[in-house]
């Protein structure tokens, strides 16, 4: 994650009745309380019916999809301009506004439609979860080995391999759970003329919005460096209500679901 977002995570307000989870010295994440629909997938859940990449019963091994080199970004069927046109108008569903970073003005609303919630913000880089070549304690001074949600085999998500979005912790300002957004919810994220599909994979401070994984930033052509990367503005996050990729760690499942839901969202179903 970037220093700005990381600083905001040092002491976020915990949810009533739940103690914050300590990640490392002087570093806390807002408490997460699992609810129905947030339980991990079964270890042998298929990525998509008929597709390779499903995790086997062994659980501890990475799937073929996770082991193989990541595919370069490519254009999907639904264009960025179509998605942006569909979210031109905002009907606020949040009771207040969010900051893009600690110390910035609170000027970002969460907007809603019948089938989705969305917001327009910056992108800070989340590099937490399972350590790898690009996301680790050496590359990110605020690195944490924990993510709010886990893979189907119980391991932490990998920010450098899985495109995911970070949502604010539930609060009076906005509670994502009450809008059918939960673990693995599918998202379409737009930056410039690129569209990236992702899942909800982590939870951040309850007053800051606009953060995503290293892998999603890379897919969108945004510099993914956790200490100096990200985008200052111009990122649109669209989360499709009551959706979900299974297993949560499957890029293919998120892309297939995302493309289908995006077509419906812009009226091309």
C-alpha positions as a printed NumPy array, in Angstrom:
array([[  0.   ,   0.   ,   0.   ],
       [  1.119,   3.627,  -0.403],
       [  2.412,   5.57 ,   2.568],
       [ -0.705,   7.748,   2.599],
       [ -3.076,   4.823,   2.802],
       [ -0.801,   2.972,   5.189],
       [ -0.662,   5.875,   7.591],
       [ -4.446,   5.898,   7.735],
       [ -4.388,   2.234,   8.698],
       [ -2.254,   2.793,  11.769],
       [ -5.243,   3.381,  14.04 ],
       [ -8.596,   3.165,  12.239],
       [-11.767,   3.108,  14.302],
       [-12.763,  -0.477,  15.096],
       [-16.313,  -1.68 ,  14.691],
       [-18.392,  -1.68 ,  17.877],
       [-17.906,  -4.852,  19.872],
       [-14.894,  -6.047,  17.865],
       [-11.226,  -5.643,  18.722],
       [ -8.827,  -4.545,  15.988],
       [ -6.514,  -7.176,  14.555],
       [ -2.861,  -6.27 ,  15.111],
       [ -0.768,  -6.775,  11.988],
       [  2.67 ,  -5.707,  13.156],
       [  4.291,  -3.209,  15.463],
       [  2.341,   0.056,  15.478],
       [  0.12 ,  -1.132,  12.666],
       [ -3.544,  -2.11 ,  12.925],
       [ -6.309,  -2.965,  10.478],
       [ -9.947,  -2.258,  11.172],
       [-11.61 ,  -5.29 ,  12.721],
       [-13.376,  -7.662,  10.372],
       [-16.371,  -9.696,  11.446],
       [-17.339, -12.471,   8.987],
       [-20.962, -12.643,   7.965],
       [-23.043, -14.971,   5.857],
       [-21.54 , -15.107,   2.369],
       [-18.042, -14.269,   3.61 ],
       [-16.952, -17.834,   4.363],
       [-14.044, -19.214,   2.292],
       [-14.864, -21.246,  -0.786],
       [-14.58 , -24.988,  -0.61 ],
       [-10.973, -25.983,  -1.43 ],
       [-12.053, -27.852,  -4.544],
       [-14.371, -25.15 ,  -5.905],
       [-13.837, -24.804,  -9.68 ],
       [-12.625, -21.516, -11.118],
       [-15.366, -21.755, -13.713],
       [-17.269, -24.77 , -14.971],
       [-15.151, -26.489, -17.599],
       [-12.112, -24.254, -17.083],
       [ -8.706, -25.296, -15.769],
       [ -7.324, -23.607, -12.697],
       [ -9.496, -25.19 , -10.009],
       [ -7.849, -25.9  ,  -6.693],
       [ -7.562, -29.562,  -5.859],
       [ -8.463, -31.22 ,  -2.61 ],
       [ -4.884, -30.807,  -1.435],
       [ -5.675, -27.111,  -0.917],
       [ -2.106, -26.096,  -0.038],
       [ -0.846, -26.208,  -3.612],
       [ -1.287, -23.392,  -6.075],
       [ -3.502, -24.093,  -9.056],
       [ -2.099, -24.193, -12.577],
       [ -3.706, -20.793, -13.138],
       [ -1.879, -19.288, -10.152],
       [  1.504, -20.805, -11.088],
       [  1.611, -19.816, -14.737],
       [  2.917, -16.38 , -15.842],
       [  0.299, -13.644, -15.749],
       [ -1.239, -12.692, -19.078],
       [ -0.708,  -9.131, -20.278],
       [ -3.637,  -6.729, -20.136],
       [ -6.033,  -7.007, -23.056],
       [ -9.184,  -5.152, -24.056],
       [-12.477,  -6.71 , -23.025],
       [-15.728,  -6.569, -24.926],
       [-17.209,  -3.717, -22.858],
       [-15.429,  -0.414, -23.455],
       [-14.404,   2.045, -20.762],
       [-16.511,   4.789, -22.332],
       [-19.656,   2.657, -22.024],
       [-19.096,   2.032, -18.335],
       [-18.294,   5.687, -17.629],
       [-21.459,   6.782, -19.426],
       [-23.478,   4.428, -17.202],
       [-22.126,   6.054, -14.024],
       [-22.31 ,   9.659, -15.15 ],
       [-25.027,  10.475, -12.612],
       [-24.677,   9.811,  -8.897],
       [-27.47 ,   8.862,  -6.504],
       [-25.565,   8.852,  -3.167],
       [-25.972,   5.792,  -0.941],
       [-23.318,   6.803,   1.603],
       [-24.392,   9.044,   4.478],
       [-21.181,  11.005,   4.291],
       [-18.132,  11.458,   2.113],
       [-14.755,   9.715,   2.088],
       [-11.2  ,  10.979,   1.837],
       [ -8.841,   9.765,  -0.883],
       [ -5.941,   9.795,   1.59 ],
       [ -5.287,  10.719,   5.194],
       [ -5.371,  14.5  ,   5.549],
       [ -7.216,  15.073,   2.258],
       [-10.706,  16.661,   2.161],
       [-13.694,  14.327,   2.391],
       [-15.256,  14.775,  -1.052],
       [-15.951,  11.275,  -2.431],
       [-19.445,   9.802,  -2.315],
       [-20.473,   6.194,  -2.85 ],
       [-23.205,   6.177,  -5.48 ],
       [-25.753,   3.495,  -6.19 ],
       [-27.912,   1.876,  -8.801],
       [-30.203,  -1.097,  -8.469],
       [-27.455,  -3.458,  -9.622],
       [-24.233,  -1.791,  -8.455],
       [-22.479,   0.732,  -6.258],
       [-19.678,   2.925,  -7.572],
       [-17.305,   5.74 ,  -6.746],
       [-14.692,   7.865,  -8.482],
       [-11.394,   8.304,  -6.663],
       [ -7.642,   7.838,  -6.763],
       [ -5.825,   4.514,  -6.533],
       [ -3.453,   3.741,  -3.683],
       [ -1.538,   0.477,  -4.   ],
       [ -2.324,  -2.399,  -1.641],
       [  0.643,  -4.772,  -1.547],
       [ -0.5  ,  -6.889,   1.413],
       [ -1.126, -10.615,   1.704],
       [  1.105, -13.463,   0.651],
       [  4.636, -12.112,   0.08 ],
       [  6.18 , -12.364,  -3.364],
       [  8.812, -10.752,  -5.547],
       [  7.061,  -7.364,  -5.742],
       [  5.079,  -7.273,  -2.502],
       [  7.065,  -7.936,   0.655],
       [  8.54 ,  -6.196,   3.702],
       [ 11.528,  -5.016,   1.647],
       [  9.541,  -3.37 ,  -1.168],
       [  6.772,  -1.98 ,   1.049],
       [  7.61 ,  -0.525,   4.494],
       [  3.928,  -0.904,   5.468],
       [  3.616,  -4.461,   4.178],
       [  1.323,  -6.823,   6.086],
       [  1.024, -10.558,   5.478],
       [ -2.717, -10.379,   6.231],
       [ -5.701,  -9.556,   4.051],
       [ -9.263,  -9.275,   5.37 ],
       [-10.343, -12.184,   3.167],
       [ -8.541, -15.417,   2.341],
       [ -8.268, -17.849,  -0.557],
       [-10.343, -21.014,  -0.827],
       [ -7.436, -22.941,   0.738],
       [ -7.259, -20.602,   3.74 ],
       [ -4.096, -18.771,   2.674],
       [ -3.894, -14.985,   2.386],
       [ -4.58 , -13.363,  -0.975],
       [ -1.653, -12.337,  -3.169],
       [ -1.793,  -8.637,  -4.055],
       [  0.794,  -9.022,  -6.797],
       [ -1.108, -11.807,  -8.575],
       [ -4.796, -11.161,  -7.845],
       [ -6.606,  -8.012,  -9.006],
       [ -8.66 ,  -6.91 ,  -6.025],
       [-10.339,  -3.808,  -4.628],
       [-10.176,  -2.559,  -1.039],
       [-13.456,  -1.36 ,   0.503],
       [-13.782,   0.864,   3.588],
       [-14.585,  -0.819,   6.894],
       [-18.328,  -0.66 ,   7.696],
       [-19.353,   2.496,   9.512],
       [-22.249,   4.915,   9.893],
       [-20.908,   6.615,   6.783],
       [-21.396,   3.5  ,   4.641],
       [-21.706,  -0.215,   5.242],
       [-20.826,  -2.23 ,   2.139],
       [-22.518,  -5.345,   3.55 ],
       [-25.896,  -3.593,   3.511],
       [-25.459,  -3.03 ,  -0.218],
       [-24.76 ,  -6.68 ,  -1.083],
       [-20.993,  -6.183,  -1.307],
       [-18.922,  -8.85 ,   0.415],
       [-15.927, -11.155,   0.048],
       [-15.29 , -11.883,  -3.644],
       [-17.828,  -9.385,  -5.009],
       [-16.926,  -8.731,  -8.65 ],
       [-15.852,  -5.245,  -9.725],
       [-15.128,  -3.423, -12.969],
       [-12.477,  -0.725, -12.534],
       [-11.865,   1.913, -15.199],
       [ -8.78 ,   4.057, -15.745],
       [ -8.364,   5.945, -19.014],
       [ -9.46 ,   3.609, -21.793],
       [ -8.749,   0.431, -19.824],
       [-11.187,  -1.786, -17.948],
       [ -9.939,  -4.237, -15.342],
       [-11.995,  -6.88 , -13.557],
       [-11.348,  -7.645,  -9.926],
       [-12.85 ,  -8.93 ,  -6.685],
       [-13.357,  -7.359,  -3.28 ],
       [-10.335,  -8.706,  -1.412],
       [ -9.431,  -6.443,   1.491],
       [-10.844,  -3.906,   3.954],
       [ -9.294,  -0.526,   4.763],
       [ -9.956,   2.447,   7.06 ],
       [-13.594,   3.468,   7.446],
       [-13.004,   7.038,   6.209],
       [-10.739,   6.456,   3.178],
       [-11.642,   5.074,  -0.241],
       [ -9.686,   4.387,  -3.428],
       [ -7.256,   1.495,  -3.031],
       [ -6.55 ,  -1.667,  -5.018],
       [ -3.99 ,  -4.416,  -5.365],
       [ -0.656,  -4.308,  -7.155],
       [ -2.041,  -6.686,  -9.802],
       [ -5.059,  -4.514, -10.605],
       [ -2.933,  -1.381, -10.903],
       [ -0.645,  -3.194, -13.336],
       [ -3.629,  -4.398, -15.394],
       [ -4.846,  -0.794, -15.708],
       [ -1.484,   0.626, -16.732],
       [ -1.009,   2.35 , -13.369],
       [  2.442,   2.251, -11.789],
       [  2.049,  -0.481,  -9.127],
       [  5.   ,   0.496,  -6.9  ],
       [  3.634,   0.397,  -3.307],
       [  5.83 ,   3.309,  -2.179],
       [  5.528,   5.709,  -5.108],
       [  2.949,   4.306,  -7.504],
       [ -0.801,   4.618,  -7.869],
       [ -2.985,   7.216,  -9.56 ],
       [ -3.851,  10.613,  -8.077],
       [ -7.341,  10.615,  -9.636],
       [ -9.384,   9.352, -12.575],
       [-10.199,   5.838, -11.344],
       [-13.807,   4.596, -11.338],
       [-14.747,   1.588,  -9.22 ],
       [-17.991,  -0.271, -10.057],
       [-18.978,  -3.099,  -7.7  ],
       [-21.749,  -5.404,  -8.884],
       [-24.203,  -6.181,  -6.098],
       [-24.792,  -9.747,  -4.981],
       [-22.075, -11.107,  -7.302],
       [-19.081, -13.28 ,  -6.572],
       [-16.124, -14.994,  -8.221],
       [-15.441, -18.567,  -7.128],
       [-12.854, -19.337,  -6.063],
       [-11.964, -15.821,  -4.984],
       [ -8.348, -16.221,  -6.17 ],
       [ -9.296, -17.042,  -9.783],
       [ -8.531, -14.201, -12.194],
       [-10.464, -16.058, -14.886],
       [-13.595, -16.327, -12.774],
       [-13.504, -12.605, -11.98 ],
       [-12.913, -11.671, -15.633],
       [-15.683, -13.928, -16.958],
       [-18.198, -12.77 , -14.347],
       [-17.109,  -9.158, -14.701],
       [-17.494,  -9.09 , -18.46 ],
       [-20.962, -10.634, -18.23 ],
       [-22.111,  -8.228, -15.52 ],
       [-20.579,  -5.243, -17.323],
       [-22.546,  -6.08 , -20.475],
       [-25.747,  -6.155, -18.444],
       [-24.769,  -2.94 , -16.648],
       [-24.423,  -0.967, -19.902],
       [-27.553,  -2.52 , -21.406],
       [-25.896,  -4.973, -23.785],
       [-27.106,  -8.222, -22.195]])
